[in-house]
mmCIF file of N, CA and C in Angstrom:
data_model
loop_
_atom_site.group_PDB
_atom_site.id
_atom_site.type_symbol
_atom_site.label_atom_id
_atom_site.label_comp_id
_atom_site.label_asym_id
_atom_site.label_seq_id
_atom_site.Cartn_x
_atom_site.Cartn_y
_atom_site.Cartn_z
ATOM 1 N N MET P 1 0.208 -0.440 0.422
ATOM 2 C CA MET P 1 0.080 0.123 0.362
ATOM 3 C C MET P 1 0.602 1.036 0.037
ATOM 4 N N SER P 2 1.804 1.582 -1.235
ATOM 5 C CA SER P 2 2.360 2.801 -0.881
ATOM 6 C C SER P 2 2.354 3.611 -1.831
ATOM 7 N N ASP P 3 1.154 3.043 -1.884
ATOM 8 C CA ASP P 3 0.029 4.953 -2.979
ATOM 9 C C ASP P 3 -0.473 5.281 -2.466
ATOM 10 N N THR P 4 -0.090 6.199 -3.169
ATOM 11 C CA THR P 4 -0.621 7.316 -2.676
ATOM 12 C C THR P 4 -1.843 7.247 -3.433
ATOM 13 N N PRO P 5 -3.649 8.473 -2.809
ATOM 14 C CA PRO P 5 -4.800 7.857 -3.364
ATOM 15 C C PRO P 5 -4.070 8.724 -4.450
ATOM 16 N N ALA P 6 -3.676 9.859 -4.252
ATOM 17 C CA ALA P 6 -3.724 10.885 -6.410
ATOM 18 C C ALA P 6 -2.970 10.068 -6.882
ATOM 19 N N GLU P 7 -1.816 9.120 -6.358
ATOM 20 C CA GLU P 7 -0.559 8.951 -7.361
ATOM 21 C C GLU P 7 -1.531 7.468 -7.906
ATOM 22 N N SER P 8 -2.666 6.834 -6.747
ATOM 23 C CA SER P 8 -3.576 5.727 -7.322
ATOM 24 C C SER P 8 -4.625 6.096 -8.845
ATOM 25 N N ALA P 9 -4.652 7.513 -8.815
ATOM 26 C CA ALA P 9 -5.928 8.152 -9.842
ATOM 27 C C ALA P 9 -4.805 8.474 -10.133
ATOM 28 N N GLU P 10 -4.106 8.876 -10.316
ATOM 29 C CA GLU P 10 -2.621 9.468 -11.594
ATOM 30 C C GLU P 10 -2.342 7.766 -12.892
ATOM 31 N N SER P 11 -2.161 6.933 -11.754
ATOM 32 C CA SER P 11 -1.594 5.100 -12.508
ATOM 33 C C SER P 11 -3.148 5.321 -13.509
ATOM 34 N N SER P 12 -4.100 5.569 -12.587
ATOM 35 C CA SER P 12 -5.420 4.998 -13.221
ATOM 36 C C SER P 12 -5.856 4.874 -14.293
ATOM 37 N N GLU P 13 -5.317 7.227 -14.361
ATOM 38 C CA GLU P 13 -5.920 7.361 -15.863
ATOM 39 C C GLU P 13 -4.835 7.279 -16.730
ATOM 40 N N VAL P 14 -3.619 6.882 -17.129
ATOM 41 C CA VAL P 14 -2.566 6.212 -17.867
ATOM 42 C C VAL P 14 -3.097 5.226 -19.146
ATOM 43 N N PRO P 15 -4.096 5.773 -20.043
ATOM 44 C CA PRO P 15 -3.708 4.605 -20.857
ATOM 45 C C PRO P 15 -3.077 3.176 -21.258
ATOM 46 N N ASP P 16 -3.512 2.145 -21.177
ATOM 47 C CA ASP P 16 -2.046 0.373 -21.340
ATOM 48 C C ASP P 16 -2.643 1.324 -23.500
ATOM 49 N N PHE P 17 -1.367 1.691 -23.633
ATOM 50 C CA PHE P 17 -1.458 1.466 -25.211
ATOM 51 C C PHE P 17 -1.048 0.762 -25.758
ATOM 52 N N ASP P 18 -0.433 -0.195 -24.586
ATOM 53 C CA ASP P 18 0.057 -1.676 -25.614
ATOM 54 C C ASP P 18 -0.944 -2.576 -25.904
ATOM 55 N N ALA P 19 -2.183 -2.260 -24.207
ATOM 56 C CA ALA P 19 -3.051 -3.364 -24.115
ATOM 57 C C ALA P 19 -3.923 -3.345 -25.370
ATOM 58 N N MET P 20 -4.542 -1.014 -25.166
ATOM 59 C CA MET P 20 -5.049 -1.022 -26.697
ATOM 60 C C MET P 20 -4.499 -1.712 -28.211
ATOM 61 N N THR P 21 -3.234 -1.438 -28.913
ATOM 62 C CA THR P 21 -2.411 -1.820 -29.723
ATOM 63 C C THR P 21 -3.054 -3.211 -29.807
ATOM 64 N N ARG P 22 -2.248 -3.887 -29.325
ATOM 65 C CA ARG P 22 -2.798 -5.740 -29.119
ATOM 66 C C ARG P 22 -4.555 -5.787 -29.232
ATOM 67 N N ASP P 23 -5.906 -4.938 -28.905
ATOM 68 C CA ASP P 23 -6.885 -4.900 -28.669
ATOM 69 C C ASP P 23 -7.403 -4.705 -30.446
ATOM 70 N N ILE P 24 -6.829 -3.682 -30.753
ATOM 71 C CA ILE P 24 -7.215 -2.982 -32.383
ATOM 72 C C ILE P 24 -7.217 -4.079 -33.583
ATOM 73 N N ALA P 25 -5.270 -4.268 -32.944
ATOM 74 C CA ALA P 25 -4.571 -5.558 -33.615
ATOM 75 C C ALA P 25 -5.340 -6.873 -34.168
ATOM 76 N N GLU P 26 -6.372 -7.310 -33.098
ATOM 77 C CA GLU P 26 -7.194 -8.311 -33.433
ATOM 78 C C GLU P 26 -8.804 -8.164 -34.201
ATOM 79 N N VAL P 27 -8.567 -6.817 -34.446
ATOM 80 C CA VAL P 27 -10.205 -6.476 -35.122
ATOM 81 C C VAL P 27 -9.846 -6.764 -36.780
ATOM 82 N N PRO P 28 -10.086 -7.256 -37.166
ATOM 83 C CA PRO P 28 -11.169 -7.513 -38.338
ATOM 84 C C PRO P 28 -10.853 -5.867 -39.082
ATOM 85 N N ALA P 29 -10.482 -5.182 -41.011
ATOM 86 C CA ALA P 29 -10.433 -4.863 -41.126
ATOM 87 C C ALA P 29 -11.907 -4.379 -41.896
ATOM 88 N N VAL P 30 -12.327 -5.413 -41.702
ATOM 89 C CA VAL P 30 -13.658 -4.985 -42.259
ATOM 90 C C VAL P 30 -14.836 -4.497 -41.166
ATOM 91 N N GLU P 31 -14.082 -5.068 -40.158
ATOM 92 C CA GLU P 31 -15.497 -4.498 -38.813
ATOM 93 C C GLU P 31 -15.106 -3.255 -37.863
ATOM 94 N N VAL P 32 -13.583 -3.071 -38.729
ATOM 95 C CA VAL P 32 -13.359 -1.712 -38.059
ATOM 96 C C VAL P 32 -14.365 0.123 -39.156
ATOM 97 N N ILE P 33 -13.696 -0.424 -40.951
ATOM 98 C CA ILE P 33 -14.730 -0.250 -41.872
ATOM 99 C C ILE P 33 -16.441 0.187 -41.190
ATOM 100 N N VAL P 34 -17.165 -1.315 -40.591
ATOM 101 C CA VAL P 34 -18.277 -0.903 -40.552
ATOM 102 C C VAL P 34 -18.439 -1.094 -38.972
ATOM 103 N N THR P 35 -17.855 -0.418 -38.561
ATOM 104 C CA THR P 35 -18.531 0.354 -37.227
ATOM 105 C C THR P 35 -17.840 2.054 -37.457
ATOM 106 N N VAL P 36 -16.807 1.976 -38.164
ATOM 107 C CA VAL P 36 -16.918 3.253 -38.478
ATOM 108 C C VAL P 36 -18.079 4.643 -38.743
ATOM 109 N N SER P 37 -18.393 3.372 -40.178
ATOM 110 C CA SER P 37 -19.650 4.246 -41.166
ATOM 111 C C SER P 37 -20.241 4.013 -40.191
ATOM 112 N N VAL P 38 -21.590 3.105 -39.775
ATOM 113 C CA VAL P 38 -22.034 2.496 -38.052
ATOM 114 C C VAL P 38 -22.011 3.900 -37.320
ATOM 115 N N ASN P 39 -20.740 4.927 -36.753
ATOM 116 C CA ASN P 39 -20.852 5.732 -35.906
ATOM 117 C C ASN P 39 -21.081 7.331 -37.928
ATOM 118 N N LEU P 40 -20.070 6.912 -38.068
ATOM 119 C CA LEU P 40 -20.826 8.623 -38.913
ATOM 120 C C LEU P 40 -22.472 8.506 -39.263
ATOM 121 N N MET P 41 -23.252 6.938 -39.424
ATOM 122 C CA MET P 41 -24.184 7.275 -39.733
ATOM 123 C C MET P 41 -24.458 7.974 -38.491
ATOM 124 N N SER P 42 -24.927 7.269 -37.803
ATOM 125 C CA SER P 42 -25.759 7.837 -36.003
ATOM 126 C C SER P 42 -25.398 9.503 -35.848
ATOM 127 N N ALA P 43 -24.265 9.268 -36.292
ATOM 128 C CA ALA P 43 -24.364 11.680 -36.027
ATOM 129 C C ALA P 43 -24.377 12.145 -37.411
ATOM 130 N N ALA P 44 -24.335 11.831 -38.357
ATOM 131 C CA ALA P 44 -25.462 12.433 -39.479
ATOM 132 C C ALA P 44 -26.310 12.646 -39.345
ATOM 133 N N ALA P 45 -27.307 11.488 -38.189
ATOM 134 C CA ALA P 45 -28.885 11.387 -38.014
ATOM 135 C C ALA P 45 -29.022 12.238 -37.117
ATOM 136 N N VAL P 46 -28.856 12.514 -36.039
ATOM 137 C CA VAL P 46 -28.378 13.158 -34.785
ATOM 138 C C VAL P 46 -28.005 14.910 -35.450
ATOM 139 N N LYS P 47 -27.756 15.338 -36.081
ATOM 140 C CA LYS P 47 -27.630 16.561 -36.587
ATOM 141 C C LYS P 47 -28.228 16.671 -37.670
ATOM 142 N N LEU P 48 -29.016 15.281 -38.752
ATOM 143 C CA LEU P 48 -30.456 15.840 -39.677
ATOM 144 C C LEU P 48 -31.341 16.154 -38.569
ATOM 145 N N GLY P 49 -31.128 15.966 -37.260
ATOM 146 C CA GLY P 49 -33.180 16.404 -36.529
ATOM 147 C C GLY P 49 -33.018 14.979 -35.750
ATOM 148 N N LEU P 50 -32.906 14.068 -36.673
ATOM 149 C CA LEU P 50 -33.368 12.699 -36.337
ATOM 150 C C LEU P 50 -33.917 11.681 -34.970
ATOM 151 N N SER P 51 -33.185 12.328 -34.083
ATOM 152 C CA SER P 51 -33.064 11.700 -32.992
ATOM 153 C C SER P 51 -34.351 12.021 -31.915
ATOM 154 N N GLU P 52 -34.776 11.568 -30.651
ATOM 155 C CA GLU P 52 -34.838 11.979 -30.646
ATOM 156 C C GLU P 52 -36.468 13.296 -30.078
ATOM 157 N N GLU P 53 -34.336 13.852 -29.389
ATOM 158 C CA GLU P 53 -34.269 15.441 -29.173
ATOM 159 C C GLU P 53 -34.401 15.822 -30.638
ATOM 160 N N GLY P 54 -35.194 15.548 -31.940
ATOM 161 C CA GLY P 54 -35.405 16.618 -33.166
ATOM 162 C C GLY P 54 -33.967 17.802 -33.153
ATOM 163 N N GLU P 55 -35.043 18.430 -33.177
ATOM 164 C CA GLU P 55 -34.412 19.927 -33.620
ATOM 165 C C GLU P 55 -33.467 20.197 -32.405
ATOM 166 N N LYS P 56 -33.112 20.494 -31.664
ATOM 167 C CA LYS P 56 -32.584 19.901 -30.726
ATOM 168 C C LYS P 56 -31.421 19.704 -31.015
ATOM 169 N N TYR P 57 -30.762 18.959 -31.034
ATOM 170 C CA TYR P 57 -28.805 18.865 -31.952
ATOM 171 C C TYR P 57 -29.750 18.958 -34.089
ATOM 172 N N LYS P 58 -29.868 19.992 -33.998
ATOM 173 C CA LYS P 58 -29.800 19.291 -36.055
ATOM 174 C C LYS P 58 -28.575 20.742 -36.204
ATOM 175 N N ASP P 59 -28.264 20.331 -37.409
ATOM 176 C CA ASP P 59 -26.959 21.163 -37.973
ATOM 177 C C ASP P 59 -27.325 20.773 -38.974
ATOM 178 N N LEU P 60 -27.015 20.668 -40.256
ATOM 179 C CA LEU P 60 -27.066 20.866 -41.198
ATOM 180 C C LEU P 60 -26.045 20.781 -42.313
ATOM 181 N N ASP P 61 -25.488 21.599 -41.800
ATOM 182 C CA ASP P 61 -24.291 21.514 -42.119
ATOM 183 C C ASP P 61 -23.018 20.694 -41.762
ATOM 184 N N GLU P 62 -22.821 20.678 -40.424
ATOM 185 C CA GLU P 62 -22.944 19.289 -40.015
ATOM 186 C C GLU P 62 -22.975 17.768 -40.005
ATOM 187 N N ALA P 63 -24.228 17.389 -40.755
ATOM 188 C CA ALA P 63 -24.517 15.846 -41.098
ATOM 189 C C ALA P 63 -24.033 16.546 -42.998
ATOM 190 N N ARG P 64 -24.204 17.562 -43.454
ATOM 191 C CA ARG P 64 -23.535 17.339 -45.110
ATOM 192 C C ARG P 64 -22.042 16.829 -44.957
ATOM 193 N N LYS P 65 -21.413 17.368 -44.130
ATOM 194 C CA LYS P 65 -19.928 16.898 -43.614
ATOM 195 C C LYS P 65 -20.013 15.206 -43.419
ATOM 196 N N LEU P 66 -20.745 14.748 -42.493
ATOM 197 C CA LEU P 66 -20.651 13.032 -41.623
ATOM 198 C C LEU P 66 -21.173 13.318 -43.291
ATOM 199 N N ILE P 67 -22.194 13.017 -43.880
ATOM 200 C CA ILE P 67 -22.735 12.219 -45.015
ATOM 201 C C ILE P 67 -21.453 12.219 -46.168
ATOM 202 N N THR P 68 -20.964 13.263 -46.798
ATOM 203 C CA THR P 68 -19.817 13.180 -47.321
ATOM 204 C C THR P 68 -18.767 12.088 -47.214
ATOM 205 N N ALA P 69 -18.258 12.523 -46.081
ATOM 206 C CA ALA P 69 -17.403 11.432 -45.148
ATOM 207 C C ALA P 69 -17.909 10.801 -45.319
ATOM 208 N N LEU P 70 -18.920 9.854 -45.170
ATOM 209 C CA LEU P 70 -19.510 8.298 -44.866
ATOM 210 C C LEU P 70 -19.851 7.501 -46.268
ATOM 211 N N ALA P 71 -20.246 8.636 -47.598
ATOM 212 C CA ALA P 71 -19.961 8.073 -48.709
ATOM 213 C C ALA P 71 -18.609 7.964 -49.673
ATOM 214 N N GLY P 72 -17.601 9.065 -48.890
ATOM 215 C CA GLY P 72 -16.098 9.044 -49.384
ATOM 216 C C GLY P 72 -15.673 7.420 -48.234
ATOM 217 N N LEU P 73 -15.603 7.115 -47.914
ATOM 218 C CA LEU P 73 -14.972 6.507 -46.971
ATOM 219 C C LEU P 73 -15.906 4.455 -47.638
ATOM 220 N N LEU P 74 -17.474 4.660 -47.531
ATOM 221 C CA LEU P 74 -17.799 3.446 -48.559
ATOM 222 C C LEU P 74 -17.303 3.119 -50.363
ATOM 223 N N ASP P 75 -17.089 4.845 -51.156
ATOM 224 C CA ASP P 75 -17.179 4.519 -51.705
ATOM 225 C C ASP P 75 -15.635 3.932 -51.857
ATOM 226 N N ALA P 76 -14.234 4.139 -50.689
ATOM 227 C CA ALA P 76 -13.012 3.769 -51.369
ATOM 228 C C ALA P 76 -12.735 2.702 -50.433
ATOM 229 N N SER P 77 -13.555 2.300 -50.094
ATOM 230 C CA SER P 77 -13.901 0.547 -49.550
ATOM 231 C C SER P 77 -15.039 -0.319 -49.509
ATOM 232 N N ALA P 78 -15.598 0.097 -50.999
ATOM 233 C CA ALA P 78 -16.180 -1.366 -51.869
ATOM 234 C C ALA P 78 -15.555 -1.822 -52.230
ATOM 235 N N THR P 79 -14.604 -2.165 -52.711
ATOM 236 C CA THR P 79 -14.192 -3.498 -52.972
ATOM 237 C C THR P 79 -13.553 -3.674 -52.146
ATOM 238 N N GLU P 80 -12.976 -3.604 -50.597
ATOM 239 C CA GLU P 80 -12.395 -4.413 -50.287
ATOM 240 C C GLU P 80 -13.351 -4.594 -48.730
ATOM 241 N N ILE P 81 -14.103 -4.694 -48.677
ATOM 242 C CA ILE P 81 -15.337 -5.378 -47.670
ATOM 243 C C ILE P 81 -16.729 -5.963 -48.838
ATOM 244 N N SER P 82 -16.891 -6.906 -48.997
ATOM 245 C CA SER P 82 -17.901 -7.308 -49.033
ATOM 246 C C SER P 82 -19.884 -6.893 -49.491
ATOM 247 N N SER P 83 -20.176 -6.724 -50.367
ATOM 248 C CA SER P 83 -21.471 -6.118 -50.155
ATOM 249 C C SER P 83 -22.302 -6.802 -48.782
ATOM 250 N N PHE P 84 -22.143 -8.180 -48.304
ATOM 251 C CA PHE P 84 -23.552 -8.515 -47.352
ATOM 252 C C PHE P 84 -22.733 -7.139 -46.246
ATOM 253 N N HIS P 85 -21.435 -6.411 -46.753
ATOM 254 C CA HIS P 85 -21.286 -5.019 -45.158
ATOM 255 C C HIS P 85 -22.015 -4.103 -46.617
ATOM 256 N N ALA P 86 -21.538 -4.339 -47.348
ATOM 257 C CA ALA P 86 -21.659 -2.841 -48.001
ATOM 258 C C ALA P 86 -23.616 -2.695 -48.237
ATOM 259 N N ALA P 87 -23.784 -3.089 -48.801
ATOM 260 C CA ALA P 87 -25.174 -3.007 -49.167
ATOM 261 C C ALA P 87 -25.754 -2.371 -48.107
ATOM 262 N N PRO P 88 -26.056 -2.908 -47.403
ATOM 263 C CA PRO P 88 -26.674 -1.842 -46.363
ATOM 264 C C PRO P 88 -26.084 -0.606 -45.611
ATOM 265 N N LEU P 89 -25.162 -0.759 -46.060
ATOM 266 C CA LEU P 89 -24.095 0.455 -45.629
ATOM 267 C C LEU P 89 -25.198 1.985 -46.731
ATOM 268 N N ARG P 90 -24.739 0.654 -47.830
ATOM 269 C CA ARG P 90 -26.179 2.121 -48.732
ATOM 270 C C ARG P 90 -27.225 1.980 -48.350
ATOM 271 N N ASP P 91 -27.773 1.159 -47.968
ATOM 272 C CA ASP P 91 -28.894 2.074 -47.949
ATOM 273 C C ASP P 91 -28.678 2.659 -46.873
ATOM 274 N N GLY P 92 -28.959 2.890 -46.003
ATOM 275 C CA GLY P 92 -28.489 3.873 -45.029
ATOM 276 C C GLY P 92 -27.778 4.850 -45.566
ATOM 277 N N LEU P 93 -26.757 5.004 -46.012
ATOM 278 C CA LEU P 93 -26.237 6.448 -46.752
ATOM 279 C C LEU P 93 -27.813 7.014 -47.342
ATOM 280 N N LYS P 94 -28.377 6.831 -48.671
ATOM 281 C CA LYS P 94 -28.956 6.650 -49.615
ATOM 282 C C LYS P 94 -30.508 7.401 -48.028
ATOM 283 N N SER P 95 -30.354 6.264 -47.766
ATOM 284 C CA SER P 95 -31.944 7.810 -46.410
ATOM 285 C C SER P 95 -30.616 9.054 -45.655
ATOM 286 N N LEU P 96 -30.051 8.786 -45.228
ATOM 287 C CA LEU P 96 -29.566 10.271 -45.327
ATOM 288 C C LEU P 96 -29.997 10.934 -45.792
ATOM 289 N N GLN P 97 -28.918 10.489 -47.151
ATOM 290 C CA GLN P 97 -29.213 11.679 -48.485
ATOM 291 C C GLN P 97 -31.056 12.177 -48.482
ATOM 292 N N LEU P 98 -31.317 11.538 -48.475
ATOM 293 C CA LEU P 98 -32.434 11.841 -49.162
ATOM 294 C C LEU P 98 -33.060 12.686 -47.440
ATOM 295 N N ALA P 99 -32.804 12.035 -46.254
ATOM 296 C CA ALA P 99 -32.905 12.995 -44.830
ATOM 297 C C ALA P 99 -32.484 13.797 -45.413
ATOM 298 N N PHE P 100 -31.855 14.595 -45.005
ATOM 299 C CA PHE P 100 -30.963 15.680 -46.197
ATOM 300 C C PHE P 100 -32.168 16.984 -46.789
ATOM 301 N N ARG P 101 -31.777 15.659 -47.820
ATOM 302 C CA ARG P 101 -32.826 16.081 -48.735
ATOM 303 C C ARG P 101 -33.955 17.320 -48.457
ATOM 304 N N GLU P 102 -34.323 16.310 -47.594
ATOM 305 C CA GLU P 102 -36.251 16.428 -46.991
ATOM 306 C C GLU P 102 -36.057 17.607 -45.798
ATOM 307 N N ALA P 103 -34.847 17.754 -45.352
ATOM 308 C CA ALA P 103 -34.722 18.277 -44.282
ATOM 309 C C ALA P 103 -33.832 20.627 -44.585
ATOM 310 N N SER P 104 -33.848 19.837 -46.145
ATOM 311 C CA SER P 104 -33.157 21.389 -46.421
ATOM 312 C C SER P 104 -34.422 22.525 -46.881
ATOM 313 N N ILE P 105 -34.285 23.472 -46.915
ATOM 314 C CA ILE P 105 -34.647 24.509 -47.191
ATOM 315 C C ILE P 105 -34.676 24.648 -48.553
ATOM 316 N N VAL P 106 -33.175 25.350 -49.238
ATOM 317 C CA VAL P 106 -33.544 25.793 -50.011
ATOM 318 C C VAL P 106 -32.693 24.079 -50.932
ATOM 319 N N PRO P 107 -33.021 23.004 -51.381
ATOM 320 C CA PRO P 107 -32.555 21.341 -51.985
ATOM 321 C C PRO P 107 -31.421 22.190 -53.305
ATOM 322 N N ASP P 108 -30.214 21.223 -52.609
ATOM 323 C CA ASP P 108 -29.698 21.303 -53.623
ATOM 324 C C ASP P 108 -29.880 20.341 -55.205
ATOM 325 N N GLU P 109 -28.863 20.984 -55.825
ATOM 326 C CA GLU P 109 -28.991 20.980 -57.357
ATOM 327 C C GLU P 109 -28.845 19.117 -57.545
ATOM 328 N N PRO P 110 -29.157 17.898 -58.213
ATOM 329 C CA PRO P 110 -28.464 17.233 -58.398
ATOM 330 C C PRO P 110 -27.341 16.786 -58.489
ATOM 331 N N GLY P 111 -27.023 15.935 -57.737
ATOM 332 C CA GLY P 111 -25.615 15.092 -58.316
ATOM 333 C C GLY P 111 -24.991 16.190 -57.128
ATOM 334 N N GLN P 112 -24.969 17.771 -56.426
ATOM 335 C CA GLN P 112 -24.494 18.918 -55.253
ATOM 336 C C GLN P 112 -24.773 17.735 -54.819
ATOM 337 N N GLY P 113 -26.156 17.423 -53.486
ATOM 338 C CA GLY P 113 -25.850 16.507 -51.611
ATOM 339 C C GLY P 113 -25.114 16.371 -51.451
ATOM 340 N N PRO P 114 -24.511 16.569 -49.633
ATOM 341 C CA PRO P 114 -24.105 15.391 -49.404
ATOM 342 C C PRO P 114 -23.047 14.654 -50.119
ATOM 343 N N GLY P 115 -22.695 14.137 -50.609
ATOM 344 C CA GLY P 115 -21.760 12.774 -50.800
ATOM 345 C C GLY P 115 -21.895 12.116 -52.376
ATOM 346 N N GLU P 116 -22.378 13.139 -52.972
ATOM 347 C CA GLU P 116 -23.697 12.363 -54.021
ATOM 348 C C GLU P 116 -21.932 12.252 -54.798
ATOM 349 N N LYS P 117 -21.391 13.071 -54.899
ATOM 350 C CA LYS P 117 -19.796 13.407 -55.434
ATOM 351 C C LYS P 117 -19.478 11.487 -55.607
ATOM 352 N N TYR P 118 -19.909 11.261 -54.965
ATOM 353 C CA TYR P 118 -19.339 9.501 -54.252
ATOM 354 C C TYR P 118 -20.856 8.604 -54.980
ATOM 355 N N THR P 119 -21.550 8.897 -54.937
ATOM 356 C CA THR P 119 -22.751 8.389 -55.189
ATOM 357 C C THR P 119 -23.884 8.274 -56.562
ATOM 358 N N GLY P 120 -23.362 9.789 -57.163
ATOM 359 C CA GLY P 120 -24.640 9.915 -58.239
ATOM 360 C C GLY P 120 -25.364 10.412 -56.939
ATOM 361 N N PRO P 121 -26.350 10.969 -58.208
ATOM 362 C CA PRO P 121 -27.198 11.643 -57.510
ATOM 363 C C PRO P 121 -28.378 11.236 -57.160
ATOM 364 N N ILE P 122 -28.830 11.968 -55.759
ATOM 365 C CA ILE P 122 -29.866 10.731 -55.004
ATOM 366 C C ILE P 122 -31.330 12.499 -55.258
ATOM 367 N N TYR P 123 -31.925 11.285 -56.490
ATOM 368 C CA TYR P 123 -33.706 11.607 -56.116
ATOM 369 C C TYR P 123 -34.916 10.729 -55.359
ATOM 370 N N GLY P 124 -35.455 11.678 -53.947
ATOM 371 C CA GLY P 124 -36.529 11.311 -54.240
ATOM 372 C C GLY P 124 -37.642 10.316 -53.681
#
């Protein structure tokens, strides 16, 4: 019991980077890509006002960035992940793009919406 409470708290706050590196090394790349995609989708949905709190977190500029990042990630990884993983992610992306189009006061021209440079024009 040589640790003082301050020393114990300090040592418990230091992340174990070796353990974290081992943990991430065991995760397949497809799983990392899918997890990041789902996180981007969730964040975009919140920024589109689709969460329970709706308008409180709505920010279309932020939603546009997240949707574009998701579209870019899916476009870049399409050949790396199977259609088993990619198809539902593409469906989710399209739903977010359509929700963005609905939420916009001034709609983008077809092909100019978030992520459409990667997916092509989205029509509602």
